[in-house]
XYZ file of C-alpha atoms in Angstrom:
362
model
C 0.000 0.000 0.000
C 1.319 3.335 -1.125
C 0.282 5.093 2.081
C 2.206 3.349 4.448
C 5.814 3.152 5.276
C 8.123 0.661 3.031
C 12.081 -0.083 3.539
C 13.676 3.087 5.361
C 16.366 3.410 2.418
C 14.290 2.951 -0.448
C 10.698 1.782 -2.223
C 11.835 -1.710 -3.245
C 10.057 -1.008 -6.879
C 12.532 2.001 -7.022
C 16.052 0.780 -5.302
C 15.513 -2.152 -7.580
C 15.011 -0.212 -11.383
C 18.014 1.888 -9.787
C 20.410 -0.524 -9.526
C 19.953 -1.918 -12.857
C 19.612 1.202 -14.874
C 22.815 3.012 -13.175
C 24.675 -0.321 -13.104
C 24.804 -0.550 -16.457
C 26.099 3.174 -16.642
C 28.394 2.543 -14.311
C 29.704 -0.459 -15.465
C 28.762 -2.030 -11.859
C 26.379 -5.275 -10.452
C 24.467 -3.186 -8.040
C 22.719 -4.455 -4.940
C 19.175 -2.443 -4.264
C 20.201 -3.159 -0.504
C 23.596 -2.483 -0.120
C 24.445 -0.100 -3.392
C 21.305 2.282 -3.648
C 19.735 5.352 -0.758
C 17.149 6.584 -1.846
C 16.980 10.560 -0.587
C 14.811 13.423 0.052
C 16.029 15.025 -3.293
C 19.970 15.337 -4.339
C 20.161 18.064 -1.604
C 19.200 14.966 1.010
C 21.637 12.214 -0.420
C 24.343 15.263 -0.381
C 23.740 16.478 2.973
C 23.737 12.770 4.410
C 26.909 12.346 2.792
C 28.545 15.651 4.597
C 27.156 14.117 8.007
C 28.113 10.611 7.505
C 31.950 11.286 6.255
C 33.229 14.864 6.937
C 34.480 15.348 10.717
C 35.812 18.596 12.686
C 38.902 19.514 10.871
C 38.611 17.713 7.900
C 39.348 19.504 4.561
C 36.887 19.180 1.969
C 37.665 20.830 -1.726
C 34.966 22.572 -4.045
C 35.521 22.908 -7.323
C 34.081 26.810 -8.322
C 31.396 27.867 -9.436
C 30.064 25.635 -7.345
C 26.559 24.831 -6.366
C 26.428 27.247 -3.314
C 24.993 23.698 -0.420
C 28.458 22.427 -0.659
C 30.254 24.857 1.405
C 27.363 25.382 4.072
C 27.404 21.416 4.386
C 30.664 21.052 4.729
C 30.571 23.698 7.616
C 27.856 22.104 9.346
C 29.893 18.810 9.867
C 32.866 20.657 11.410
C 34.813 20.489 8.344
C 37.070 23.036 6.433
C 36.146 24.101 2.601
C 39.152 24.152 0.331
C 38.166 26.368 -3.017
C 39.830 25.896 -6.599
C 38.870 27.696 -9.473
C 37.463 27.058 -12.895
C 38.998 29.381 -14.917
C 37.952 30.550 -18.604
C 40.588 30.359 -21.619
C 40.337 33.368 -24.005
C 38.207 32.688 -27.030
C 38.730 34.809 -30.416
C 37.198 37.993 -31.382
C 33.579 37.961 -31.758
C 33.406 34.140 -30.406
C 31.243 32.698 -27.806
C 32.917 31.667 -24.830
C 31.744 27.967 -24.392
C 31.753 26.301 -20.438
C 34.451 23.805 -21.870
C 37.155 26.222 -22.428
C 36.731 26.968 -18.164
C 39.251 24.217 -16.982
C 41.235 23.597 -13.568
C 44.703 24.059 -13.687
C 46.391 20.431 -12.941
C 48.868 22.243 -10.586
C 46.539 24.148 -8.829
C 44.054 21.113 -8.132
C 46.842 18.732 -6.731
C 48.402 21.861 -4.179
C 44.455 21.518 -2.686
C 45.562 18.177 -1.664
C 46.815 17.884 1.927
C 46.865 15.210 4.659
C 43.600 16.340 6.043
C 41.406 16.480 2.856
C 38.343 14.156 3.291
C 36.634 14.543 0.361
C 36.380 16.675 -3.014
C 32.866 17.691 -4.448
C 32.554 17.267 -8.055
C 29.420 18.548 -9.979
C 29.015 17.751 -13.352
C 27.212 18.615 -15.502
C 28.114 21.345 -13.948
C 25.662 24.150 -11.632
C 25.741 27.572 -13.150
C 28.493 26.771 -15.936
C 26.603 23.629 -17.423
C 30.127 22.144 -18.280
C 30.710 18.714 -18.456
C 34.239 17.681 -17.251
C 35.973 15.541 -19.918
C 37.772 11.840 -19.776
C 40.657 13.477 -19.627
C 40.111 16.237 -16.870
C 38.398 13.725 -14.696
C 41.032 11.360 -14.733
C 43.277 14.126 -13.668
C 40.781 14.187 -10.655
C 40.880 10.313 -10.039
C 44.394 10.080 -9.857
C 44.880 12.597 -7.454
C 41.725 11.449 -5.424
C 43.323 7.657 -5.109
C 46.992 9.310 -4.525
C 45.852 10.868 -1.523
C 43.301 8.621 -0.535
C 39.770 10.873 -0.988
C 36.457 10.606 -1.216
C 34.653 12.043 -4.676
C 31.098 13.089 -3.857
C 29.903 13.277 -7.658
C 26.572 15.238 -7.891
C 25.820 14.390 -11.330
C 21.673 15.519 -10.954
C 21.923 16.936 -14.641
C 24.083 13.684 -16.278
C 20.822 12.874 -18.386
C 20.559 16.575 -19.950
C 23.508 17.100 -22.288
C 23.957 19.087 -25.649
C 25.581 18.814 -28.585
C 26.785 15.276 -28.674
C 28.907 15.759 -25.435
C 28.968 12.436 -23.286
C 28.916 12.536 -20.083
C 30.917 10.116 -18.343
C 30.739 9.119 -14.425
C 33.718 9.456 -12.493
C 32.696 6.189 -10.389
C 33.096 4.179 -13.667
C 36.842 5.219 -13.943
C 39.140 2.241 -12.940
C 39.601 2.445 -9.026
C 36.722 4.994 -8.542
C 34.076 2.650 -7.284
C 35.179 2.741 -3.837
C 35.932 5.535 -2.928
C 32.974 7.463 -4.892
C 29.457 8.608 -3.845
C 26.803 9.278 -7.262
C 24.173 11.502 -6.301
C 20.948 12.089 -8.608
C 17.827 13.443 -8.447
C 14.497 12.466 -10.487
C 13.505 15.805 -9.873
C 16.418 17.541 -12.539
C 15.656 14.320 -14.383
C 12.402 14.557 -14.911
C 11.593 18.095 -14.702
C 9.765 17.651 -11.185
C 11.886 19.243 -8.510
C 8.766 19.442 -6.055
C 8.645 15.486 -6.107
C 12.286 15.753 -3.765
C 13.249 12.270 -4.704
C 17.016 11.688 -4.686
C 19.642 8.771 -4.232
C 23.181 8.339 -4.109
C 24.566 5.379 -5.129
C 28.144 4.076 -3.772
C 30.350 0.928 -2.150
C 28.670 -0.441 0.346
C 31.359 0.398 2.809
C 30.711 4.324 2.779
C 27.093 3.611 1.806
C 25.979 1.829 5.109
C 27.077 5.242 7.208
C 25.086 7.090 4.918
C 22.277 4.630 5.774
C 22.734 5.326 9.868
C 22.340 9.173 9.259
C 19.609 8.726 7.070
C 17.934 6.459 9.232
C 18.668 7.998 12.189
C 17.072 11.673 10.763
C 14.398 11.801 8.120
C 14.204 7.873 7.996
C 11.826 7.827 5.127
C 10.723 9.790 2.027
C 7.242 9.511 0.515
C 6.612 6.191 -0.616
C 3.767 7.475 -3.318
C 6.417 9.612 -5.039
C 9.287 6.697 -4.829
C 6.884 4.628 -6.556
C 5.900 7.407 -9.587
C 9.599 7.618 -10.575
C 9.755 3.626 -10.278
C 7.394 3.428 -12.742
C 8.685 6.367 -15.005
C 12.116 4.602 -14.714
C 10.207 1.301 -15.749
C 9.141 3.090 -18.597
C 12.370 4.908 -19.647
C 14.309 1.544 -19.396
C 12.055 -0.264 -21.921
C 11.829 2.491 -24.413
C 15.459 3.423 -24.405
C 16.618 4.518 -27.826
C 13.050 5.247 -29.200
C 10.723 7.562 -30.858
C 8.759 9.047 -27.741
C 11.753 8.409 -24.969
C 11.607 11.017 -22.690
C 16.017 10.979 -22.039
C 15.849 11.029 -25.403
C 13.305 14.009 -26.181
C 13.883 15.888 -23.585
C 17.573 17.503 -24.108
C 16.226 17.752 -27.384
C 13.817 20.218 -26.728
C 16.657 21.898 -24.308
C 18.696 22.072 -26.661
C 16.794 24.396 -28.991
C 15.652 25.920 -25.542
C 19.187 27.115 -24.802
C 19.798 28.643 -28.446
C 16.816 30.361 -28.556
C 18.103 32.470 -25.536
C 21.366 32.133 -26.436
C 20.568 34.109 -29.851
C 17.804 36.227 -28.025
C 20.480 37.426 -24.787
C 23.311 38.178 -27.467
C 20.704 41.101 -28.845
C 21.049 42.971 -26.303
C 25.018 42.334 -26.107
C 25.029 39.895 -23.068
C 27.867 37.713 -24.281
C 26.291 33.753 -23.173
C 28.731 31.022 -22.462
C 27.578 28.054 -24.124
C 26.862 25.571 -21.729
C 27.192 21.874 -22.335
C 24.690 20.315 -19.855
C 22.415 21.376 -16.920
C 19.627 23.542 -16.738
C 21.482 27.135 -17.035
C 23.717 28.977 -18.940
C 25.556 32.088 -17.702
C 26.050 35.314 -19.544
C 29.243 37.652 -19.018
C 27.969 41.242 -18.707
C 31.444 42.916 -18.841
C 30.533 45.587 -21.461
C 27.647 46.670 -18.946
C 30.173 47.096 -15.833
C 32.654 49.168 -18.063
C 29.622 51.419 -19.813
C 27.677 51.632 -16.057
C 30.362 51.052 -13.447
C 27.996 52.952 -10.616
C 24.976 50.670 -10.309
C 23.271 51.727 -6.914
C 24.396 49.283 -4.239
C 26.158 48.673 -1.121
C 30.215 49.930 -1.588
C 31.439 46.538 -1.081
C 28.318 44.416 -2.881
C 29.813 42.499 -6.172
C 28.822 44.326 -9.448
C 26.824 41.058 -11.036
C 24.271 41.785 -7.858
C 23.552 45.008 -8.885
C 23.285 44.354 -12.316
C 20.550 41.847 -11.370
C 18.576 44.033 -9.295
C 18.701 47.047 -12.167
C 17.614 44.257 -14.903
C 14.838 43.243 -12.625
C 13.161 47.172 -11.600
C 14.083 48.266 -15.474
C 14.182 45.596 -17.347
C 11.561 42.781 -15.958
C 14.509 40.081 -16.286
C 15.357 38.139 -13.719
C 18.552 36.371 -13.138
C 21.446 35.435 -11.059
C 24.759 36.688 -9.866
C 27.066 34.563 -10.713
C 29.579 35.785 -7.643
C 26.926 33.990 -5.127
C 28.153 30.397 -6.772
C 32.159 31.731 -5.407
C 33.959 31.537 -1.741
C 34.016 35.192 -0.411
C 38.003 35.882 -1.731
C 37.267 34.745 -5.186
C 33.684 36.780 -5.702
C 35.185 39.882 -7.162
C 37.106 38.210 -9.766
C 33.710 36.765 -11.116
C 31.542 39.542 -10.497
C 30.910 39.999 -14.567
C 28.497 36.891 -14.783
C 25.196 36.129 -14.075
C 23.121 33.024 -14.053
C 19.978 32.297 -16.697
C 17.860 29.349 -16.518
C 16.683 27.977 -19.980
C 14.450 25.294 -18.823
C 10.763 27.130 -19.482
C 7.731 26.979 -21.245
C 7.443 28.783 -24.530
C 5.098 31.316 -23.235
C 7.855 32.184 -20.734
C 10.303 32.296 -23.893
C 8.434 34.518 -26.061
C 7.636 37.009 -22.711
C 11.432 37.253 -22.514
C 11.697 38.140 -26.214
C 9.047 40.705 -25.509
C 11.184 42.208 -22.724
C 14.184 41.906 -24.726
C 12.725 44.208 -27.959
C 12.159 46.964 -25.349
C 15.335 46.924 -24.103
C 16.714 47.242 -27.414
C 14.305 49.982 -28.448
């Protein structure tokens, strides 16, 4: 009955269709007992994770811009954020920048690494940039993760929404990841249905069963009624895989030609949008705006890209952003030129940003 309780760390129905369909994605024989938690929503299976495995003192590093939970979680479980920056490469006159060319400089990543770092948090596709890390850069990660013995917390909520033929690739399928990585999704960025809050994390099941004490031990259960919708939508998925009508499949389709529209529509106004990969967002670098109105109205020491957003919103009935907010306190100034636009809408809500965007022109 789907009103009462069922297994604390997961709807049977839904731990089950788990294993298999991320198994086979990450080239692993997953046990619904042992291998899958099933979450109140990605923010759940990450928080759980921050409780189970970071203690006081440990160093945790976050890989900016970075999805702005991971540092407030990692604070809450006595532990120590460690910050290393994306950083663009320049692109050609007239070009778009594109979230691939933002990369982590090898040398920079491995100084991060001390004898007291825990874990490292790695988002991708990732939240605002929409890049998604290559083979090659997250094999830079893996090695340095098994050299010094960490813990990767992959939130990978977005892996099912990428563009443009990129693949995205799991950094738990990487030879010697498995153990010492936690996958976190959500069927809520998967399916468009954030309100459901229905996450998981998948993982060994020697990190997985402390996840299992917290979880037990706090919110014990989520909803069984909405475990057993995305059951049956994974059901679904599984068996039409590859075909007219799949929703994986149709879906960053229609995102796809989502993000160019406002891609093309942004760039009228001379926001300069950096094409993003994967994810729900792309972010737009408003640098000609700071240099032609340097003296928004704000607070003295309030980053520029906040400003911007509230004079867009009062004169311009757009809403997005800033960028800085996704950045540890030292590093916010140096990204203060970007804010945040989510591409994921109707197209009613499309076509009313259009309408905004021929006024501002006018």
């Amino acid at each position: 009955m789907l009103n009462q309780y069922t297994m604390a760390f997961g709807y049977p129905p839904l731990t089950k269709i788990l294993a298999s369909f991320f198994g086979k994605l990450l080239g692993q024989e997953l046990d619904p007992l042992k291998n899958v938690l099933v979450t109140v929503g990605a923010y759940g299976a990450l928080f759980t994770a921050f409780q189970a495995l970071v203690d006081e003192g440990d160093e945790v590093i976050i890989i900016e811009p970075f999805f702005d939970c991971y540092e407030s979680m990692t604070l809450m479980a006595g532990g120590h954020p460690v910050f290393v920056s994306l950083k663009p490469s320049p692109t050609g006159d007239g070009d778009l920048d594109s979230s691939n060319n933002w990369q982590l400089d090898p040398t920079e990543l491995a100084s991060k690494f001390t004898s007291r770092t825990k874990a490292l948090v790695l988002n991708t596709p990732n939240n605002p940039l929409g890049k998604v890390f290559s083979k090659a850069e997250l094999e830079l990660v893996a090695s340095l993760c098994q050299q010094h013995d960490v813990l990767c917390f992959a939130d990978e909520v977005y892996q099912l929404l990428v563009y443009d033929g990129v693949q995205h690739i799991s950094i738990a399928s990487l030879p010697g990841m498995w153990d010492r990585t936690l996958t976190i999704s959500s069927a809520g960025k998967i399916f468009g249905a954030t309100g459901w809050k229905v996450g998981w994390v998948l993982g060994p099941n020697h990190i997985l069963r402390h996840l299992q004490t917290v979880h037990q031990n706090s919110v014990f259960h989520c909803p069984t009624q909405a475990q057993a919708a995305v059951a049956k939508s994974f059901e679904w998925e599984q068996l039409h895989m590859g075909q007219p009508g799949s929703y994986f499949a149709e879906f960053p389709k229609a995102m796809q030609r989502n993000r160019d529209h406002m891609i093309h529509s942004l760039q009228t106004v001379g926001l300069k949008p950096v094409v993003p990969h994967g994810g729900y967002f792309l972010i737009a670098d408003i640098s000609d705006f700071k240099s032609k109105m340097p003296d928004l109205p704000g607070a003295a020491e309030e980053p520029y890209d906040r400003r911007f957003v509230k004079w867009m919103i009062i004169n311009k009935g757009l809403m997005a952003i800033p960028v800085s907010i996704f950045y540890s306190v030292p590093h916010q100034k140096d990204f203060d030129h970007y804010i945040r636009f989510c591409f994921v809408k109707d197209e009613a809500t499309l076509q009313a940003m259009d309408e905004r965007l021929q006024k501002w022109k006018a």
